Amino acid sequence: MSKFHISLGMEAIRPETLATLLDDPSHGAQIWFHGIVRNRNHGKSVNAVSYDAFQPLAEKVFREICEEARARWGETLQAVVSHRIGKLGVGEIAVAIGVGMPHRDEAYQSSRYIIEQLKVRAPLWKKEHYEEGESEWLQGHALCSHG
Amino acid sequence: MSSVKIQLKLFGALRERSASPEINIEMSRGSNLKDLRKHLASSLGELIHDSALANHSEILQDSYVIEDSMTLAVLPPVCGG
């Protein structure tokens, strides 16, 4: 079973480099999702977004989500999860998720699962910087610990 | 009752509720994280009630008892991707 390729760092995400990590010849489908910094949100012009992360737990959560996808869609699943931290300009890739599967249906489903789970479970935060000069941390999903 | 030292690492919006991204406090040995949360509310505001407390590998429940000095991450609601 291949290992997952997990990364979280300041360096720019290079899709052409990540693409080489999905290499199973039995896979007929690869899906790549790139989350990109966009120039508008909630009616405001955005210049940049700063990403903050609690790195050790974030990487662990990425890996857990990939394990869950593999348990659900098949042991052959290959996955790449790469997330930026630091200040990114409009158009830069904030997150890249790649999955390889024998067929497209499982590839699409597992890709969607990984990004949706990452957004609500990984300890990551983003602060938008607006053209007017101010900046704001975006509201998010609470990680429950009140049990 | 003896006290223990807690180092708290703040993330996201919580970083701006404090002069420093790290806070050092003392709590009574045997306190739990619910007690810690109450203690932090005065300095970090209501956001502490929506935040998770974690060590390096997992989110801890409020019933977790602080037996010794430790480092905790304070994680406000998340928003990655």
PDB file of C-alpha atoms in Angstrom:
ATOM      1  CA  MET A   1       0.000   0.000   0.000  1.00  0.00           C
ATOM      2  CA  SER A   2       1.511   3.361  -0.963  1.00  0.00           C
ATOM      3  CA  LYS A   3       2.041   6.071   1.611  1.00  0.00           C
ATOM      4  CA  PHE A   4       0.207   9.364   1.472  1.00  0.00           C
ATOM      5  CA  HIS A   5       2.119  12.479   0.468  1.00  0.00           C
ATOM      6  CA  ILE A   6       1.342  15.146   3.063  1.00  0.00           C
ATOM      7  CA  SER A   7       2.935  18.598   3.219  1.00  0.00           C
ATOM      8  CA  LEU A   8       2.303  21.933   4.879  1.00  0.00           C
ATOM      9  CA  GLY A   9       4.706  24.803   4.387  1.00  0.00           C
ATOM     10  CA  MET A  10       5.666  28.262   3.169  1.00  0.00           C
ATOM     11  CA  GLU A  11       6.934  27.128  -0.224  1.00  0.00           C
ATOM     12  CA  ALA A  12       4.825  27.672  -3.343  1.00  0.00           C
ATOM     13  CA  ILE A  13       2.813  24.620  -4.425  1.00  0.00           C
ATOM     14  CA  ARG A  14       4.073  23.331  -7.779  1.00  0.00           C
ATOM     15  CA  PRO A  15       1.443  21.154  -9.495  1.00  0.00           C
ATOM     16  CA  GLU A  16       3.969  19.738 -11.965  1.00  0.00           C
ATOM     17  CA  THR A  17       6.079  18.402  -9.082  1.00  0.00           C
ATOM     18  CA  LEU A  18       3.113  17.000  -7.155  1.00  0.00           C
ATOM     19  CA  ALA A  19       1.790  15.295 -10.297  1.00  0.00           C
ATOM     20  CA  THR A  20       4.710  12.856 -10.289  1.00  0.00           C
ATOM     21  CA  LEU A  21       3.616  11.514  -6.877  1.00  0.00           C
ATOM     22  CA  LEU A  22       0.567   9.720  -8.300  1.00  0.00           C
ATOM     23  CA  ASP A  23       2.207   6.866 -10.149  1.00  0.00           C
ATOM     24  CA  ASP A  24       0.118   3.680  -9.858  1.00  0.00           C
ATOM     25  CA  PRO A  25      -0.176   2.132 -13.357  1.00  0.00           C
ATOM     26  CA  SER A  26      -3.436   0.407 -12.341  1.00  0.00           C
ATOM     27  CA  HIS A  27      -5.105   3.803 -11.902  1.00  0.00           C
ATOM     28  CA  GLY A  28      -7.162   5.073 -14.794  1.00  0.00           C
ATOM     29  CA  ALA A  29      -8.311   8.233 -13.008  1.00  0.00           C
ATOM     30  CA  GLN A  30      -6.529  11.103 -11.306  1.00  0.00           C
ATOM     31  CA  ILE A  31      -8.348  14.105  -9.890  1.00  0.00           C
ATOM     32  CA  TRP A  32      -6.493  17.270  -8.903  1.00  0.00           C
ATOM     33  CA  PHE A  33      -8.195  19.958  -6.867  1.00  0.00           C
ATOM     34  CA  HIS A  34      -6.483  23.328  -6.421  1.00  0.00           C
ATOM     35  CA  GLY A  35      -7.880  25.847  -3.939  1.00  0.00           C
ATOM     36  CA  ILE A  36      -6.856  29.301  -5.215  1.00  0.00           C
ATOM     37  CA  VAL A  37      -6.795  32.694  -3.476  1.00  0.00           C
ATOM     38  CA  ARG A  38      -9.557  34.696  -5.181  1.00  0.00           C
ATOM     39  CA  ASN A  39      -9.907  38.430  -5.468  1.00  0.00           C
ATOM     40  CA  ARG A  40     -13.360  38.877  -3.919  1.00  0.00           C
ATOM     41  CA  ASN A  41     -15.172  37.542  -0.864  1.00  0.00           C
ATOM     42  CA  HIS A  42     -18.424  38.752   0.717  1.00  0.00           C
ATOM     43  CA  GLY A  43     -18.439  41.765  -1.588  1.00  0.00           C
ATOM     44  CA  LYS A  44     -14.952  42.957  -0.671  1.00  0.00           C
ATOM     45  CA  SER A  45     -11.879  43.164  -2.891  1.00  0.00           C
ATOM     46  CA  VAL A  46      -9.202  40.826  -1.562  1.00  0.00           C
ATOM     47  CA  ASN A  47      -5.484  41.484  -2.129  1.00  0.00           C
ATOM     48  CA  ALA A  48      -4.031  38.544  -0.217  1.00  0.00           C
ATOM     49  CA  VAL A  49      -4.799  35.832   2.331  1.00  0.00           C
ATOM     50  CA  SER A  50      -2.599  34.823   5.288  1.00  0.00           C
ATOM     51  CA  TYR A  51      -2.792  31.186   6.379  1.00  0.00           C
ATOM     52  CA  ASP A  52      -1.974  30.053   9.912  1.00  0.00           C
ATOM     53  CA  ALA A  53      -1.736  26.399  11.025  1.00  0.00           C
ATOM     54  CA  PHE A  54      -1.039  24.243  14.044  1.00  0.00           C
ATOM     55  CA  GLN A  55       1.336  22.131  12.022  1.00  0.00           C
ATOM     56  CA  PRO A  56       1.714  18.831  13.915  1.00  0.00           C
ATOM     57  CA  LEU A  57      -2.015  18.331  14.365  1.00  0.00           C
ATOM     58  CA  ALA A  58      -2.861  19.595  10.866  1.00  0.00           C
ATOM     59  CA  GLU A  59      -0.558  17.031   9.245  1.00  0.00           C
ATOM     60  CA  LYS A  60      -2.014  14.300  11.450  1.00  0.00           C
ATOM     61  CA  VAL A  61      -5.565  15.289  10.462  1.00  0.00           C
ATOM     62  CA  PHE A  62      -4.624  15.316   6.735  1.00  0.00           C
ATOM     63  CA  ARG A  63      -3.315  11.771   7.136  1.00  0.00           C
ATOM     64  CA  GLU A  64      -6.397  10.595   9.076  1.00  0.00           C
ATOM     65  CA  ILE A  65      -8.710  11.957   6.381  1.00  0.00           C
ATOM     66  CA  CYS A  66      -6.721  10.148   3.674  1.00  0.00           C
ATOM     67  CA  GLU A  67      -6.897   6.922   5.688  1.00  0.00           C
ATOM     68  CA  GLU A  68     -10.665   7.322   5.939  1.00  0.00           C
ATOM     69  CA  ALA A  69     -10.920   7.844   2.177  1.00  0.00           C
ATOM     70  CA  ARG A  70      -8.842   4.738   1.567  1.00  0.00           C
ATOM     71  CA  ALA A  71     -11.051   2.693   3.939  1.00  0.00           C
ATOM     72  CA  ARG A  72     -14.144   3.946   2.135  1.00  0.00           C
ATOM     73  CA  TRP A  73     -13.113   3.870  -1.525  1.00  0.00           C
ATOM     74  CA  GLY A  74     -10.443   1.196  -1.666  1.00  0.00           C
ATOM     75  CA  GLU A  75      -6.951   0.282  -0.511  1.00  0.00           C
ATOM     76  CA  THR A  76      -5.463   1.164  -3.858  1.00  0.00           C
ATOM     77  CA  LEU A  77      -6.221   4.887  -3.348  1.00  0.00           C
ATOM     78  CA  GLN A  78      -3.213   7.194  -3.648  1.00  0.00           C
ATOM     79  CA  ALA A  79      -3.480  10.702  -2.220  1.00  0.00           C
ATOM     80  CA  VAL A  80      -1.495  13.921  -2.100  1.00  0.00           C
ATOM     81  CA  VAL A  81      -2.432  16.774   0.252  1.00  0.00           C
ATOM     82  CA  SER A  82      -0.344  19.951   0.194  1.00  0.00           C
ATOM     83  CA  HIS A  83      -1.331  23.170   2.012  1.00  0.00           C
ATOM     84  CA  ARG A  84       0.401  26.547   2.147  1.00  0.00           C
ATOM     85  CA  ILE A  85       0.931  28.721   5.193  1.00  0.00           C
ATOM     86  CA  GLY A  86       2.025  32.360   5.199  1.00  0.00           C
ATOM     87  CA  LYS A  87       0.778  35.253   3.069  1.00  0.00           C
ATOM     88  CA  LEU A  88      -0.451  34.373  -0.438  1.00  0.00           C
ATOM     89  CA  GLY A  89      -1.405  36.699  -3.265  1.00  0.00           C
ATOM     90  CA  VAL A  90      -4.469  36.422  -5.473  1.00  0.00           C
ATOM     91  CA  GLY A  91      -4.123  33.503  -7.893  1.00  0.00           C
ATOM     92  CA  GLU A  92      -1.721  31.492  -5.757  1.00  0.00           C
ATOM     93  CA  ILE A  93      -2.565  27.887  -4.862  1.00  0.00           C
ATOM     94  CA  ALA A  94      -3.451  27.553  -1.169  1.00  0.00           C
ATOM     95  CA  VAL A  95      -4.209  23.844  -1.216  1.00  0.00           C
ATOM     96  CA  ALA A  96      -3.677  21.004  -3.670  1.00  0.00           C
ATOM     97  CA  ILE A  97      -5.338  17.612  -3.345  1.00  0.00           C
ATOM     98  CA  GLY A  98      -4.594  14.805  -5.736  1.00  0.00           C
ATOM     99  CA  VAL A  99      -6.124  11.341  -5.754  1.00  0.00           C
ATOM    100  CA  GLY A 100      -5.494   8.347  -7.947  1.00  0.00           C
ATOM    101  CA  MET A 101      -8.002   5.491  -8.316  1.00  0.00           C
ATOM    102  CA  PRO A 102      -8.738   2.806 -10.891  1.00  0.00           C
ATOM    103  CA  HIS A 103     -11.981   4.536 -11.988  1.00  0.00           C
ATOM    104  CA  ARG A 104     -13.304   8.113 -12.113  1.00  0.00           C
ATOM    105  CA  ASP A 105     -16.333   7.705  -9.852  1.00  0.00           C
ATOM    106  CA  GLU A 106     -14.271   6.780  -6.775  1.00  0.00           C
ATOM    107  CA  ALA A 107     -11.655   9.363  -7.713  1.00  0.00           C
ATOM    108  CA  TYR A 108     -14.189  12.209  -7.803  1.00  0.00           C
ATOM    109  CA  GLN A 109     -15.880  11.088  -4.594  1.00  0.00           C
ATOM    110  CA  SER A 110     -12.684  10.605  -2.606  1.00  0.00           C
ATOM    111  CA  SER A 111     -11.264  13.946  -3.791  1.00  0.00           C
ATOM    112  CA  ARG A 112     -14.421  15.737  -2.674  1.00  0.00           C
ATOM    113  CA  TYR A 113     -14.376  13.931   0.658  1.00  0.00           C
ATOM    114  CA  ILE A 114     -10.798  14.945   1.412  1.00  0.00           C
ATOM    115  CA  ILE A 115     -11.263  18.672   0.718  1.00  0.00           C
ATOM    116  CA  GLU A 116     -14.599  18.901   2.536  1.00  0.00           C
ATOM    117  CA  GLN A 117     -13.217  17.154   5.621  1.00  0.00           C
ATOM    118  CA  LEU A 118     -10.026  19.215   5.552  1.00  0.00           C
ATOM    119  CA  LYS A 119     -12.038  22.427   5.641  1.00  0.00           C
ATOM    120  CA  VAL A 120     -13.907  21.523   8.817  1.00  0.00           C
ATOM    121  CA  ARG A 121     -11.344  19.419  10.719  1.00  0.00           C
ATOM    122  CA  ALA A 122      -7.800  20.626  10.031  1.00  0.00           C
ATOM    123  CA  PRO A 123      -6.429  23.318  12.393  1.00  0.00           C
ATOM    124  CA  LEU A 124      -5.926  25.967   9.708  1.00  0.00           C
ATOM    125  CA  TRP A 125      -7.036  29.596   9.674  1.00  0.00           C
ATOM    126  CA  LYS A 126      -7.135  32.321   7.063  1.00  0.00           C
ATOM    127  CA  LYS A 127      -7.066  36.065   7.310  1.00  0.00           C
ATOM    128  CA  GLU A 128      -8.140  38.106   4.317  1.00  0.00           C
ATOM    129  CA  HIS A 129      -6.373  41.362   3.461  1.00  0.00           C
ATOM    130  CA  TYR A 130      -8.628  43.837   1.648  1.00  0.00           C
ATOM    131  CA  GLU A 131      -7.924  46.491  -0.929  1.00  0.00           C
ATOM    132  CA  GLU A 132      -9.269  49.153   1.445  1.00  0.00           C
ATOM    133  CA  GLY A 133      -6.448  48.316   3.853  1.00  0.00           C
ATOM    134  CA  GLU A 134      -8.134  46.412   6.639  1.00  0.00           C
ATOM    135  CA  SER A 135      -7.909  42.659   7.260  1.00  0.00           C
ATOM    136  CA  GLU A 136     -10.124  40.064   8.903  1.00  0.00           C
ATOM    137  CA  TRP A 137      -9.901  36.474  10.189  1.00  0.00           C
ATOM    138  CA  LEU A 138     -12.626  34.411   8.549  1.00  0.00           C
ATOM    139  CA  GLN A 139     -15.263  32.622  10.615  1.00  0.00           C
ATOM    140  CA  GLY A 140     -14.873  28.878  10.725  1.00  0.00           C
ATOM    141  CA  HIS A 141     -15.991  25.544  12.166  1.00  0.00           C
ATOM    142  CA  ALA A 142     -15.480  24.863  15.863  1.00  0.00           C
ATOM    143  CA  LEU A 143     -13.390  21.795  16.753  1.00  0.00           C
ATOM    144  CA  CYS A 144     -15.414  20.335  19.602  1.00  0.00           C
ATOM    145  CA  SER A 145     -13.660  19.662  22.911  1.00  0.00           C
ATOM    146  CA  HIS A 146     -16.458  20.315  25.388  1.00  0.00           C
ATOM    147  CA  GLY A 147     -17.154  16.649  26.050  1.00  0.00           C
TER     148      GLY A 147
ATOM    149  CA  MET B   1      -2.360  22.498  46.464  1.00  0.00           C
ATOM    150  CA  SER B   2       0.721  22.817  44.216  1.00  0.00           C
ATOM    151  CA  SER B   3       0.597  24.633  40.918  1.00  0.00           C
ATOM    152  CA  VAL B   4       1.643  23.646  37.400  1.00  0.00           C
ATOM    153  CA  LYS B   5       2.859  25.818  34.540  1.00  0.00           C
ATOM    154  CA  ILE B   6       0.834  25.890  31.342  1.00  0.00           C
ATOM    155  CA  GLN B   7       2.269  27.266  28.113  1.00  0.00           C
ATOM    156  CA  LEU B   8      -0.511  28.207  25.699  1.00  0.00           C
ATOM    157  CA  LYS B   9       0.083  28.665  21.981  1.00  0.00           C
ATOM    158  CA  LEU B  10      -2.536  30.842  20.293  1.00  0.00           C
ATOM    159  CA  PHE B  11      -3.676  30.555  16.679  1.00  0.00           C
ATOM    160  CA  GLY B  12      -5.834  32.410  14.178  1.00  0.00           C
ATOM    161  CA  ALA B  13      -7.902  35.275  15.549  1.00  0.00           C
ATOM    162  CA  LEU B  14      -6.758  34.464  19.092  1.00  0.00           C
ATOM    163  CA  ARG B  15      -3.255  35.639  18.254  1.00  0.00           C
ATOM    164  CA  GLU B  16      -4.588  39.178  18.152  1.00  0.00           C
ATOM    165  CA  ARG B  17      -6.368  38.944  21.501  1.00  0.00           C
ATOM    166  CA  SER B  18      -3.019  38.787  23.257  1.00  0.00           C
ATOM    167  CA  ALA B  19       0.225  40.770  23.171  1.00  0.00           C
ATOM    168  CA  SER B  20       2.094  37.565  22.410  1.00  0.00           C
ATOM    169  CA  PRO B  21       1.213  34.372  20.463  1.00  0.00           C
ATOM    170  CA  GLU B  22       2.220  32.435  23.584  1.00  0.00           C
ATOM    171  CA  ILE B  23       0.851  32.855  27.102  1.00  0.00           C
ATOM    172  CA  ASN B  24       2.286  31.301  30.249  1.00  0.00           C
ATOM    173  CA  ILE B  25      -0.021  30.811  33.206  1.00  0.00           C
ATOM    174  CA  GLU B  26      -0.145  28.808  36.412  1.00  0.00           C
ATOM    175  CA  MET B  27      -3.043  26.587  37.415  1.00  0.00           C
ATOM    176  CA  SER B  28      -3.638  24.388  40.443  1.00  0.00           C
ATOM    177  CA  ARG B  29      -2.517  20.802  39.875  1.00  0.00           C
ATOM    178  CA  GLY B  30      -5.646  18.712  39.298  1.00  0.00           C
ATOM    179  CA  SER B  31      -7.533  21.493  37.480  1.00  0.00           C
ATOM    180  CA  ASN B  32      -9.296  20.430  34.315  1.00  0.00           C
ATOM    181  CA  LEU B  33      -9.550  22.129  30.951  1.00  0.00           C
ATOM    182  CA  LYS B  34     -12.973  23.531  31.791  1.00  0.00           C
ATOM    183  CA  ASP B  35     -11.311  25.427  34.664  1.00  0.00           C
ATOM    184  CA  LEU B  36      -8.588  26.591  32.285  1.00  0.00           C
ATOM    185  CA  ARG B  37     -11.167  27.786  29.771  1.00  0.00           C
ATOM    186  CA  LYS B  38     -12.902  29.869  32.467  1.00  0.00           C
ATOM    187  CA  HIS B  39      -9.554  31.321  33.498  1.00  0.00           C
ATOM    188  CA  LEU B  40      -8.769  32.326  29.913  1.00  0.00           C
ATOM    189  CA  ALA B  41     -12.144  33.933  29.207  1.00  0.00           C
ATOM    190  CA  SER B  42     -11.122  37.167  30.944  1.00  0.00           C
ATOM    191  CA  SER B  43      -8.118  37.695  28.663  1.00  0.00           C
ATOM    192  CA  LEU B  44      -9.184  35.997  25.418  1.00  0.00           C
ATOM    193  CA  GLY B  45     -12.910  36.783  25.452  1.00  0.00           C
ATOM    194  CA  GLU B  46     -15.861  34.703  24.315  1.00  0.00           C
ATOM    195  CA  LEU B  47     -13.915  33.112  21.457  1.00  0.00           C
ATOM    196  CA  ILE B  48     -12.295  30.796  23.999  1.00  0.00           C
ATOM    197  CA  HIS B  49     -15.648  29.042  24.411  1.00  0.00           C
ATOM    198  CA  ASP B  50     -15.697  28.127  20.701  1.00  0.00           C
ATOM    199  CA  SER B  51     -12.042  27.079  20.734  1.00  0.00           C
ATOM    200  CA  ALA B  52     -10.556  23.613  21.135  1.00  0.00           C
ATOM    201  CA  LEU B  53      -7.614  22.795  23.396  1.00  0.00           C
ATOM    202  CA  ALA B  54      -5.059  20.342  22.064  1.00  0.00           C
ATOM    203  CA  ASN B  55      -1.678  18.841  22.732  1.00  0.00           C
ATOM    204  CA  HIS B  56       0.637  18.061  19.810  1.00  0.00           C
ATOM    205  CA  SER B  57      -1.324  15.044  18.670  1.00  0.00           C
ATOM    206  CA  GLU B  58      -4.971  15.386  19.652  1.00  0.00           C
ATOM    207  CA  ILE B  59      -7.822  17.571  20.808  1.00  0.00           C
ATOM    208  CA  LEU B  60      -8.430  17.154  24.530  1.00  0.00           C
ATOM    209  CA  GLN B  61     -11.819  17.066  26.202  1.00  0.00           C
ATOM    210  CA  ASP B  62     -12.775  19.630  28.843  1.00  0.00           C
ATOM    211  CA  SER B  63     -12.761  16.880  31.460  1.00  0.00           C
ATOM    212  CA  TYR B  64      -8.999  16.339  30.891  1.00  0.00           C
ATOM    213  CA  VAL B  65      -7.174  16.773  34.205  1.00  0.00           C
ATOM    214  CA  ILE B  66      -3.946  18.757  34.273  1.00  0.00           C
ATOM    215  CA  GLU B  67      -1.534  16.658  36.328  1.00  0.00           C
ATOM    216  CA  ASP B  68       1.700  18.323  35.320  1.00  0.00           C
ATOM    217  CA  SER B  69       3.184  21.299  33.489  1.00  0.00           C
ATOM    218  CA  MET B  70       2.328  21.142  29.799  1.00  0.00           C
ATOM    219  CA  THR B  71       2.013  22.981  26.488  1.00  0.00           C
ATOM    220  CA  LEU B  72      -1.412  23.378  24.930  1.00  0.00           C
ATOM    221  CA  ALA B  73      -2.576  24.800  21.620  1.00  0.00           C
ATOM    222  CA  VAL B  74      -5.694  26.957  21.679  1.00  0.00           C
ATOM    223  CA  LEU B  75      -7.526  26.422  18.394  1.00  0.00           C
ATOM    224  CA  PRO B  76     -10.351  28.776  17.388  1.00  0.00           C
ATOM    225  CA  PRO B  77     -12.904  27.642  14.759  1.00  0.00           C
ATOM    226  CA  VAL B  78     -10.993  26.438  11.698  1.00  0.00           C
ATOM    227  CA  CYS B  79     -11.126  27.699   8.137  1.00  0.00           C
ATOM    228  CA  GLY B  80      -8.578  26.139   5.810  1.00  0.00           C
ATOM    229  CA  GLY B  81      -8.444  25.436   2.105  1.00  0.00           C
TER     230      GLY B  81
END
